[in-house]
mmCIF file of C-alpha atoms in Angstrom:
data_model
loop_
_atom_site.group_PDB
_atom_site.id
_atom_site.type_symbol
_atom_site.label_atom_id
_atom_site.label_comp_id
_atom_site.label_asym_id
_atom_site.label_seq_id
_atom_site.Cartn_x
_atom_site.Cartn_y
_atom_site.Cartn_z
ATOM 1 C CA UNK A 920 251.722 202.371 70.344
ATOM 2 C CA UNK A 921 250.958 201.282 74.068
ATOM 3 C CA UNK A 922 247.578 201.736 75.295
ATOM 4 C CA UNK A 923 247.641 202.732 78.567
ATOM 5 C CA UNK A 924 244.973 202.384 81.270
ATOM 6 C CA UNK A 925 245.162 204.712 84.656
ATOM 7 C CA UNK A 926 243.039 204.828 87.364
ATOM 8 C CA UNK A 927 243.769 207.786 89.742
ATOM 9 C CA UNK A 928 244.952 209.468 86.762
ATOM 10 C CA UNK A 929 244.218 213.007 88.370
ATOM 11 C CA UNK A 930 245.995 212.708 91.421
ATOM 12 C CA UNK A 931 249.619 213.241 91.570
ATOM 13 C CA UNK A 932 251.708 210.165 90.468
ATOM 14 C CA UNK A 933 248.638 209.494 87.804
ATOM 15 C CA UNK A 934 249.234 212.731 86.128
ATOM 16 C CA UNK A 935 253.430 212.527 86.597
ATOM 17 C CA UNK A 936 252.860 209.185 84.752
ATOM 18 C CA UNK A 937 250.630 210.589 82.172
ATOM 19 C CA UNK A 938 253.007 213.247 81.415
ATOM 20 C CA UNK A 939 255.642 210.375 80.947
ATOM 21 C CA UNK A 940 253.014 208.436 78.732
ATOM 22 C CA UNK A 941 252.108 211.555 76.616
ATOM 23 C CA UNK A 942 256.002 212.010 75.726
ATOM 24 C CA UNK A 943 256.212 208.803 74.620
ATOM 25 C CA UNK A 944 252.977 208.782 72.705
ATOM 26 C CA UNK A 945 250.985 206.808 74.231
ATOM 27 C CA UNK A 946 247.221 206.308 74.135
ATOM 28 C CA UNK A 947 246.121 206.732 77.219
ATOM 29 C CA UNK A 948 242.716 206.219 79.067
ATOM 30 C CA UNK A 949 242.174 207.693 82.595
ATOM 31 C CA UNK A 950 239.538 206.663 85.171
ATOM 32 C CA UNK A 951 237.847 209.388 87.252
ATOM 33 C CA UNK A 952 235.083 209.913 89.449
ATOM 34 C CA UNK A 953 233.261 212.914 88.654
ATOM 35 C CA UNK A 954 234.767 216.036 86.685
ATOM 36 C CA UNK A 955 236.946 217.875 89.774
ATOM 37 C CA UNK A 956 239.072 220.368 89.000
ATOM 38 C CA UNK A 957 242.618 218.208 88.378
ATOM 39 C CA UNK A 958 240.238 215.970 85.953
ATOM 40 C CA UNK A 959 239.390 219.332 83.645
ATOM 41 C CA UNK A 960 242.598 220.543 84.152
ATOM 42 C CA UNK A 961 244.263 217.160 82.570
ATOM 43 C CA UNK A 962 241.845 217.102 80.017
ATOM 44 C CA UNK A 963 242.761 220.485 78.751
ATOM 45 C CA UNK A 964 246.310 219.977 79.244
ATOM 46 C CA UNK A 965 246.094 216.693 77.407
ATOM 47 C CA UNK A 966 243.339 216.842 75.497
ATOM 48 C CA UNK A 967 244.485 213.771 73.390
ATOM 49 C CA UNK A 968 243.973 212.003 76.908
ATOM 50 C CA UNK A 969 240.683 209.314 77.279
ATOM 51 C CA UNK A 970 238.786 210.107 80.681
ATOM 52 C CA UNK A 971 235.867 207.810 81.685
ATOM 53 C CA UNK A 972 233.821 208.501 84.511
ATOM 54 C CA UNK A 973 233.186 205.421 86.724
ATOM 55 C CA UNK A 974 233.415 204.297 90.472
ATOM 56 C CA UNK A 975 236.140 201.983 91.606
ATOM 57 C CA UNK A 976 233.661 199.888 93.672
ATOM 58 C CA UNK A 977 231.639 198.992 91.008
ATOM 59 C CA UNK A 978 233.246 195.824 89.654
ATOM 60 C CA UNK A 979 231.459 194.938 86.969
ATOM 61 C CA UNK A 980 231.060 198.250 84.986
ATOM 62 C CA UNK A 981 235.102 198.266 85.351
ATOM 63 C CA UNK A 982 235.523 195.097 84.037
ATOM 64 C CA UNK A 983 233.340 196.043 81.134
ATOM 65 C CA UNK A 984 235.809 199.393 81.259
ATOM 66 C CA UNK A 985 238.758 197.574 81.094
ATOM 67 C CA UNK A 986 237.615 195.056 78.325
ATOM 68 C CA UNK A 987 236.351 197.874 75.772
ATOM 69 C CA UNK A 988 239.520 199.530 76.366
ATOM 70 C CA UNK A 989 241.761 196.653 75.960
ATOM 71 C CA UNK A 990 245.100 198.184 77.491
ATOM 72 C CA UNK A 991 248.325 196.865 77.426
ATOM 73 C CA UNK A 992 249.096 198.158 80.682
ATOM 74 C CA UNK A 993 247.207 199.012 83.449
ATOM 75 C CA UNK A 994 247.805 201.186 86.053
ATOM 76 C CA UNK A 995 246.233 201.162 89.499
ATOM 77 C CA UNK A 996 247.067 203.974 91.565
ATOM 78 C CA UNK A 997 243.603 205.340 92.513
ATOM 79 C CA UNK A 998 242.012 204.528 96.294
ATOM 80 C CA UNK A 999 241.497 206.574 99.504
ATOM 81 C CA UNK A 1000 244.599 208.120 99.879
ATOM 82 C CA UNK A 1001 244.723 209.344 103.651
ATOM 83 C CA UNK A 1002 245.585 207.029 106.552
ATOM 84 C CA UNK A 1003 243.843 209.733 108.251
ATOM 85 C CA UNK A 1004 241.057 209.396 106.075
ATOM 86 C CA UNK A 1005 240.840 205.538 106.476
ATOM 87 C CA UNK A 1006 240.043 205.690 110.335
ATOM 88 C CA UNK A 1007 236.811 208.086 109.587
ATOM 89 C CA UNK A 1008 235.705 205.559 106.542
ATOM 90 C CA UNK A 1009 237.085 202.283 107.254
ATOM 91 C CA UNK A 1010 234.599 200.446 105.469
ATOM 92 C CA UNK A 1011 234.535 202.747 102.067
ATOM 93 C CA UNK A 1012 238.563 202.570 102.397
ATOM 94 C CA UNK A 1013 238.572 198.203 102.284
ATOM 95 C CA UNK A 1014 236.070 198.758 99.389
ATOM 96 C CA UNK A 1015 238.171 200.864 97.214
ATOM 97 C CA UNK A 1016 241.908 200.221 98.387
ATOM 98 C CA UNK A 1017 241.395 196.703 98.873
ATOM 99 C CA UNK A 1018 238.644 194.937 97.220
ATOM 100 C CA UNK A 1019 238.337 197.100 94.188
ATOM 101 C CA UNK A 1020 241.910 196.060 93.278
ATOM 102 C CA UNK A 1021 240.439 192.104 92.661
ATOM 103 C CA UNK A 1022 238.039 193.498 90.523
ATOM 104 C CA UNK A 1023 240.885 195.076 88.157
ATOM 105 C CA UNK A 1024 242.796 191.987 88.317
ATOM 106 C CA UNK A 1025 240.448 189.501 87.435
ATOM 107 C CA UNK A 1026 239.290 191.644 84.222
ATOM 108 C CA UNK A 1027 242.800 191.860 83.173
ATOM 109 C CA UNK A 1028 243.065 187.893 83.784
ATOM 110 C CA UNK A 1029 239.574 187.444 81.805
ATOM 111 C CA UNK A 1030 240.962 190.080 79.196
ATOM 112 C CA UNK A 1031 243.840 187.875 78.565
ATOM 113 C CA UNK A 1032 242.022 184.710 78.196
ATOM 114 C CA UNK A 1033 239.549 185.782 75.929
ATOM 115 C CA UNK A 1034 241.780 188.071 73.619
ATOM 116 C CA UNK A 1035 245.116 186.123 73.747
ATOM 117 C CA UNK A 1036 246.482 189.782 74.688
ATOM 118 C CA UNK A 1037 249.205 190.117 77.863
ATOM 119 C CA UNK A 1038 247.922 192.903 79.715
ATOM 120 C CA UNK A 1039 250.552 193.894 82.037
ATOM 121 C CA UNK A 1040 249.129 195.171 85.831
ATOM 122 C CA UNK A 1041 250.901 197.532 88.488
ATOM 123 C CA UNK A 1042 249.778 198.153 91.624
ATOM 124 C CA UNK A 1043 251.111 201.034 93.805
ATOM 125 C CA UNK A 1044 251.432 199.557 97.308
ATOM 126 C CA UNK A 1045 252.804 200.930 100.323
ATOM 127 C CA UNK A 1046 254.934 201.313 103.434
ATOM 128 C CA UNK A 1047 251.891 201.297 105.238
ATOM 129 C CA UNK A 1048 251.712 197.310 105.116
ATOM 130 C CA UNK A 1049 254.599 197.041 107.636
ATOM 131 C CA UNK A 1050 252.544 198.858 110.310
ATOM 132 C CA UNK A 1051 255.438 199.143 113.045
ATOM 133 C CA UNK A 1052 258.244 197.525 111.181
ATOM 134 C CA UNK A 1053 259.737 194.434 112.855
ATOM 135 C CA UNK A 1054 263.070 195.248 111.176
ATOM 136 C CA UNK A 1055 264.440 198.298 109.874
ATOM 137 C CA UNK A 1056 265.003 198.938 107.610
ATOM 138 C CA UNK A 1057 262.274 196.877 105.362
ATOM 139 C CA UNK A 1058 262.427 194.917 102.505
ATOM 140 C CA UNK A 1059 260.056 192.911 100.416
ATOM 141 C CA UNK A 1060 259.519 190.290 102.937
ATOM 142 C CA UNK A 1061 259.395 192.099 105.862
ATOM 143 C CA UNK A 1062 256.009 190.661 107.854
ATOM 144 C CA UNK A 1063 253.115 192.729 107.147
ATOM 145 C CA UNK A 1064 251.214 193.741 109.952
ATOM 146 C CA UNK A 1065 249.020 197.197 109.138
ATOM 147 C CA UNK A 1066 248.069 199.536 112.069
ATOM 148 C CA UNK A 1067 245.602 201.211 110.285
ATOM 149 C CA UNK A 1068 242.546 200.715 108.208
ATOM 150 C CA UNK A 1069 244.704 201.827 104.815
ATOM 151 C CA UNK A 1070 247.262 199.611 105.518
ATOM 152 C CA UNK A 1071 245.157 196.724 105.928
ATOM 153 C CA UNK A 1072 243.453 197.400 102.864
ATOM 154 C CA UNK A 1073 246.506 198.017 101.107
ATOM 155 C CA UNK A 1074 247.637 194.024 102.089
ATOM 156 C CA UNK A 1075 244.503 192.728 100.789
ATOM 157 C CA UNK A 1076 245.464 194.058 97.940
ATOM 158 C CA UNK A 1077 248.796 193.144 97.786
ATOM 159 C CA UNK A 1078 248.234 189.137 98.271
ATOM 160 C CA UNK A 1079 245.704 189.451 95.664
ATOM 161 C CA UNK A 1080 248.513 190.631 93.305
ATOM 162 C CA UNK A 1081 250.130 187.635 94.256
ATOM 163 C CA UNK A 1082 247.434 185.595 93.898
ATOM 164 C CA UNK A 1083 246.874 186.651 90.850
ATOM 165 C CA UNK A 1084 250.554 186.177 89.479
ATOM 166 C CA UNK A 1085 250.368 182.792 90.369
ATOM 167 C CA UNK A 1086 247.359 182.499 87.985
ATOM 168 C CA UNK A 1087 249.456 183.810 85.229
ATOM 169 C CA UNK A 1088 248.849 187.969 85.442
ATOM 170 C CA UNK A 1089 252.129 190.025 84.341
ATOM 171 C CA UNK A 1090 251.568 192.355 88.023
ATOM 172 C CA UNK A 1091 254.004 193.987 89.321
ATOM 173 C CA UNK A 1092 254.048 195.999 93.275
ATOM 174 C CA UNK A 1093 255.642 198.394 94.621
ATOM 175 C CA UNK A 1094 256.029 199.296 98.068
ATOM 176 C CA UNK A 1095 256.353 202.826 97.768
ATOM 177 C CA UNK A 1096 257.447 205.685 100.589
ATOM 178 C CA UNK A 1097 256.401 208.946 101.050
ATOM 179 C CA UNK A 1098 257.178 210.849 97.756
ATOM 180 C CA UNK A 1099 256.391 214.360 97.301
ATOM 181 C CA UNK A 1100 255.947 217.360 94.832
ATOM 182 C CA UNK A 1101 254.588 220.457 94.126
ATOM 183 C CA UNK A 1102 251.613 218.306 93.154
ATOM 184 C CA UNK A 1103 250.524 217.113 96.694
ATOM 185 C CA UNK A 1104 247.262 218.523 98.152
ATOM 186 C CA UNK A 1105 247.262 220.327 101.458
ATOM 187 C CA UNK A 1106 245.676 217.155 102.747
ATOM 188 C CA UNK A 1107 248.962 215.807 102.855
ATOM 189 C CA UNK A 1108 251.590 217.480 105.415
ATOM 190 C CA UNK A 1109 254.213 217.527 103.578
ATOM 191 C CA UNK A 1110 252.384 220.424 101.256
ATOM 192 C CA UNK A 1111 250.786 221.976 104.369
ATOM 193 C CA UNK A 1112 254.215 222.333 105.417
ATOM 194 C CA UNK A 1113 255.929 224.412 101.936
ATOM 195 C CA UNK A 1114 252.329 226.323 101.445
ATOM 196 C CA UNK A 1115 252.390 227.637 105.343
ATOM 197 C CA UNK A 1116 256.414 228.343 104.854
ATOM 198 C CA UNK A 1117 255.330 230.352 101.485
ATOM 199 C CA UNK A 1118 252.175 232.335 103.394
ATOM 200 C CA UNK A 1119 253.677 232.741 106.122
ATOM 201 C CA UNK A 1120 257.115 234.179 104.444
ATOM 202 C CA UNK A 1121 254.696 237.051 102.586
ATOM 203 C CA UNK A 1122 252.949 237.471 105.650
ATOM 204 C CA UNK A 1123 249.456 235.937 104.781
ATOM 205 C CA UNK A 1124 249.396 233.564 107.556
ATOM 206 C CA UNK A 1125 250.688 233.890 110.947
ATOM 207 C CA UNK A 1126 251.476 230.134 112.201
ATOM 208 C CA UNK A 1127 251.351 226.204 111.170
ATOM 209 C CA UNK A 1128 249.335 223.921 113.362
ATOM 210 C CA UNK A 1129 251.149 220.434 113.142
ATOM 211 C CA UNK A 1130 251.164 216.737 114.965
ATOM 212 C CA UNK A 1131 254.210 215.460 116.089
ATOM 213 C CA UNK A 1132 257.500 216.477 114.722
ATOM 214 C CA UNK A 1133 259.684 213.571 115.584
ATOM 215 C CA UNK A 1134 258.044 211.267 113.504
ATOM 216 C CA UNK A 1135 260.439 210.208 110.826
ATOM 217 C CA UNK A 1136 259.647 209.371 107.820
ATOM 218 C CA UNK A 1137 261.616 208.143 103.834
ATOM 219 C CA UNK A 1138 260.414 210.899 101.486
ATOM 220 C CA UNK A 1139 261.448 210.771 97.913
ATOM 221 C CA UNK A 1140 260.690 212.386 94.827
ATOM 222 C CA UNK A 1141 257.154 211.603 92.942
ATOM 223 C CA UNK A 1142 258.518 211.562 89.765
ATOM 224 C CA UNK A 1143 261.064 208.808 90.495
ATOM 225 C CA UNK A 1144 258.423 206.955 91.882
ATOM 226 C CA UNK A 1145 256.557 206.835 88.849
ATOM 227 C CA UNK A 1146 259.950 205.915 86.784
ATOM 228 C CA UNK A 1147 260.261 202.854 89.013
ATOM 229 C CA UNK A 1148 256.061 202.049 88.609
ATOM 230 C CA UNK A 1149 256.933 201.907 85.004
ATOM 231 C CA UNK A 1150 260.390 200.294 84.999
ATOM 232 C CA UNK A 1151 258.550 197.680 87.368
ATOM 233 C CA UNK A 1152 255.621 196.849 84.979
ATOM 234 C CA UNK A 1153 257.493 196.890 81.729
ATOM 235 C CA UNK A 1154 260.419 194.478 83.496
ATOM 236 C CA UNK A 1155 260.590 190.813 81.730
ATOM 237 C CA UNK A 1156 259.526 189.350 85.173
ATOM 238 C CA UNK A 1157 256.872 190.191 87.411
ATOM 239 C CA UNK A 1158 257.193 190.921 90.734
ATOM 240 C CA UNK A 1159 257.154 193.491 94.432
ATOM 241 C CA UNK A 1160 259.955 196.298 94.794
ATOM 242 C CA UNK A 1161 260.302 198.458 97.462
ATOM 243 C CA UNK A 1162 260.406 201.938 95.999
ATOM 244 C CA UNK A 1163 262.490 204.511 98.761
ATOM 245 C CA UNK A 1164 265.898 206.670 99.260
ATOM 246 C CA UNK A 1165 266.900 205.037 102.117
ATOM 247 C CA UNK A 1166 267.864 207.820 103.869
ATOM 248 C CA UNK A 1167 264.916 209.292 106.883
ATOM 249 C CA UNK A 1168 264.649 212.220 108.519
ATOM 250 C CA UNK A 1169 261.942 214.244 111.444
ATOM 251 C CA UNK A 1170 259.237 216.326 110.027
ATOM 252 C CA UNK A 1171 261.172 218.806 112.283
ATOM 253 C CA UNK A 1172 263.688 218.406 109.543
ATOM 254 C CA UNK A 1173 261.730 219.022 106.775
ATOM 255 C CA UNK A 1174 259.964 221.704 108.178
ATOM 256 C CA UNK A 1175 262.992 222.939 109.176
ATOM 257 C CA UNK A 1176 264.209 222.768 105.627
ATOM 258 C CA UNK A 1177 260.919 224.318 103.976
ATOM 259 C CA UNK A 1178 260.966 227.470 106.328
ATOM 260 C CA UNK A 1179 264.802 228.203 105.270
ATOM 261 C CA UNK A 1180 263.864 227.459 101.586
ATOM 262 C CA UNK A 1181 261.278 230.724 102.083
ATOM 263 C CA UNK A 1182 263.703 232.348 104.160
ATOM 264 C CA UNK A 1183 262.653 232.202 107.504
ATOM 265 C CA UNK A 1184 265.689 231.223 109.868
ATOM 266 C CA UNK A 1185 263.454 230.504 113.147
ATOM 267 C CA UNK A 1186 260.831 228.175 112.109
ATOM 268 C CA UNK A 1187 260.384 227.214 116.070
ATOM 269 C CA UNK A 1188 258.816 230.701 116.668
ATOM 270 C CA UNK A 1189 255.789 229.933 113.805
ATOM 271 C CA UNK A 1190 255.328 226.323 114.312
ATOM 272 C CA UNK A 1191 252.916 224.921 116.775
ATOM 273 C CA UNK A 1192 252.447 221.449 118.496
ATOM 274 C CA UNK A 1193 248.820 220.818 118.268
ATOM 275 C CA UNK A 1194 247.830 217.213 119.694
ATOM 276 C CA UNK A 1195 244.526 217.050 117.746
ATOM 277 C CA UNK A 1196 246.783 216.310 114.573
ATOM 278 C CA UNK A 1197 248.556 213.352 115.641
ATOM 279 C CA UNK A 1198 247.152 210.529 113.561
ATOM 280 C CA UNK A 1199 245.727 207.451 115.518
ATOM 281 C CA UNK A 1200 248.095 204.497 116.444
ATOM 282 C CA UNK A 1201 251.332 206.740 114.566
ATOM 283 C CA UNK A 1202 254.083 204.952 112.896
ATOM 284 C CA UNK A 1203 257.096 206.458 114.263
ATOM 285 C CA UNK A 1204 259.804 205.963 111.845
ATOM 286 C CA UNK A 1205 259.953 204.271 108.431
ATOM 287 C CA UNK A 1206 262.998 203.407 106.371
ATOM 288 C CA UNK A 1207 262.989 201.284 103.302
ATOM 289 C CA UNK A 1208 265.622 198.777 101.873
ATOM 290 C CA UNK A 1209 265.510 199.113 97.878
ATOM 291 C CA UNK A 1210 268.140 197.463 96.873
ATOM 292 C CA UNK A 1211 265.888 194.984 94.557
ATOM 293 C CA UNK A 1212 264.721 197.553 92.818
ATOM 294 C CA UNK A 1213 268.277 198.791 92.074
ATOM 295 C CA UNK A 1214 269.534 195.702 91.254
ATOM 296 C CA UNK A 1215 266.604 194.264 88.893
ATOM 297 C CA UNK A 1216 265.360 197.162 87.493
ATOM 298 C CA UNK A 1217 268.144 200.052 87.469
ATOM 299 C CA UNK A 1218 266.224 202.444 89.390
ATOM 300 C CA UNK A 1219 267.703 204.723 91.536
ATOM 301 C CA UNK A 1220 266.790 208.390 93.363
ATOM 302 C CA UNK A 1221 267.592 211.281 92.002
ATOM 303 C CA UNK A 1222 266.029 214.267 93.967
ATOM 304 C CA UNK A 1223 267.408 214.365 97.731
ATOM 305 C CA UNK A 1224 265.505 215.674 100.363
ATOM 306 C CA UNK A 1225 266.694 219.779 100.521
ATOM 307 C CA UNK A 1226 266.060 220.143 97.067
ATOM 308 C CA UNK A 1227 262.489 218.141 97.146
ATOM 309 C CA UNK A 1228 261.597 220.462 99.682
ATOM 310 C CA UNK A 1229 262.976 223.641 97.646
ATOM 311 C CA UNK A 1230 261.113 222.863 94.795
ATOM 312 C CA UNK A 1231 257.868 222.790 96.531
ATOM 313 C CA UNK A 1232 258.497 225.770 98.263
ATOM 314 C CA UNK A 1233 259.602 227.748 95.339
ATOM 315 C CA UNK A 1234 256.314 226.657 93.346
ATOM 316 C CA UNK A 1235 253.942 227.810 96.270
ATOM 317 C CA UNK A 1236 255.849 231.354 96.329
ATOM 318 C CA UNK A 1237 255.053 231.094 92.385
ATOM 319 C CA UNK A 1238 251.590 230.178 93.306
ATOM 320 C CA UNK A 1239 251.143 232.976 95.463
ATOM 321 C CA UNK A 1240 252.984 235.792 93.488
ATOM 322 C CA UNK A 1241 250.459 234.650 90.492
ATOM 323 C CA UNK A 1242 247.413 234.424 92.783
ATOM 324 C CA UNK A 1243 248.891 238.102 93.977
ATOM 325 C CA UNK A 1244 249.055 239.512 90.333
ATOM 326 C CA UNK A 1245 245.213 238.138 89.857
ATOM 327 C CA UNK A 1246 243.883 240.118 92.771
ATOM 328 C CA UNK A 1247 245.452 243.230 91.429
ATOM 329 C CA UNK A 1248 244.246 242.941 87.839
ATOM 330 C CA UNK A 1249 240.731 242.602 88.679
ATOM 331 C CA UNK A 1250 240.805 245.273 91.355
ATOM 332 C CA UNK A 1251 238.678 248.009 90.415
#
């Protein structure tokens, strides 16, 4: 039986790969940071499922973690999640997307040593890195150069992995793209996008409020992104895959796509430019290369972007027609 260990575990590719983990038996062991309301909700989906409370930052209470647990695999996909985010708390953001990940990997290496066990380590990186890509599209040695306070933690932590494969560590990378679900929070855009389409289709919200809409960006589907985390850390050889379709399109597109998916034709006439929303120093367009990851690990897309976007869509309408059904049960 594998013993898994997760960090990020309530977000949304941690509990996509817990679901995978759980249907393959698995014992798994989660790390959260306080009981929110994804963390119960896991708990009493799975409630075979290990969470431990702890903080990311501090290092030696997770290397403690990490040894009692004594994974085979261990998952890192927990850090501030927002580039937004990252400008307001640069600091906090280095602590936990970059330096925390050294932490992890040095307890693994020191796990190994004193055990004789092979822990294997993935580390979910991302697009971010390239900052504004010097080629398009990228590929895994495409310069890094981060415009943002995310990205640049994010390369910390990316070297380290390296550095730490040198030393031995089975760690594997990858460079993920935007990939989306139904399991996105409204922090994100591309949620804000399919939950205003579903409100605003049933009438409970009169407009969306958005940045700019020719940025382009390569979305993909979150649950192929955690089949390639996994097909990446169980692979014979470690090493850093860029995880994306390929294939980029406008958030005009894709809001485009989300309004028709709840049935409104004009989207233009309920979608407003508002400049406060465009992020600081925006990446314009993105497109990743993953041909390595096709080639050495069989991984492939599967969800294209019209039906990503229906999918969220049709679970917000659910969302709301249960949220509906609620309000009328309790009325008096």
């Amino acid at each position: 039986m594998t013993r898994a260990f997760i960090t990020g575990i309530s977000g949304q590719d941690g509990s996509y790969l817990a679901d995978r983990l759980v249907e393959e038996g698995a014992e798994i062991h989660g790390l959260i940071r306080g009981w929110d309301k994804e963390s119960v909700a896991l708990s009493k989906q799975y409630p075979g499922i290990t969470l431990h409370d702890g903080d990311l930052a501090d290092a030696s209470g997770l290397s403690q973690l990490i040894h009692e647990v004594a994974p085979d695999e261990i998952y890192n996909l927990a850090g501030i999640s927002s580039v937004a985010q990252s400008w307001e708390i640069p600091v906090i953001t280095g602590e936990i997307t970059g330096i925390a990940v050294a932490g992890i990997l040095d307890a693994a290496l020191d796990l190994n040593r004193k055990t004789g066990s092979r822990v294997r380590v993935f580390q979910a990186s991302s697009s971010e890195m390239f900052g504004t890509p010097s080629q398009s599209p990228q590929t895994e040695s495409t310069p890094l150069t981060p415009t943002s306070p995310y990205g640049a933690a994010k390369v910390y932590a990316h070297h380290m992995v390296q550095v730490y494969r040198s030393r031995g560590l089975d760690v594997s990378s990858c460079i993920f793209y935007n990939h989306e679900s139904p399991r996105r929070p409204e922090t994100f855009v591309t949620r804000k996008i399919t939950a205003s389409a579903a409100r605003i289709a049933v009438g409970q919200q009169d407009f969306l409020e958005l940045g700019s809409l020719d940025v382009e960006r390569d979305w993909g589907w979150a649950p192929d992104y955690v089949d390639a985390m996994m097909r990446a850390t169980r692979h014979e050889e470690s090493g850093d895959y860029v995880i994306a379709t390929g294939v980029r399109h406008t958030v005009a597109h894709f809001v485009s796509v989300a309004f028709a998916a709840a049935g409104i034709a004009d989207w233009e006439s309920v979608v407003r430019v508002n400049p406060a929303f465009v992020r600081t120093a925006e990446i314009s367009s993105m497109l990743g290369d993953s041909s390595k990851a096709r080639d050495v690990l069989g991984w492939k897309p599967t969800v294209e972007l019209n039906e990503l976007v229906a999918i969220m869509v049709r679970e917000d309408m659910r969302l709301i027609r249960e949220s509906s059904l609620r309000s009328r049960s309790v009325a008096p």
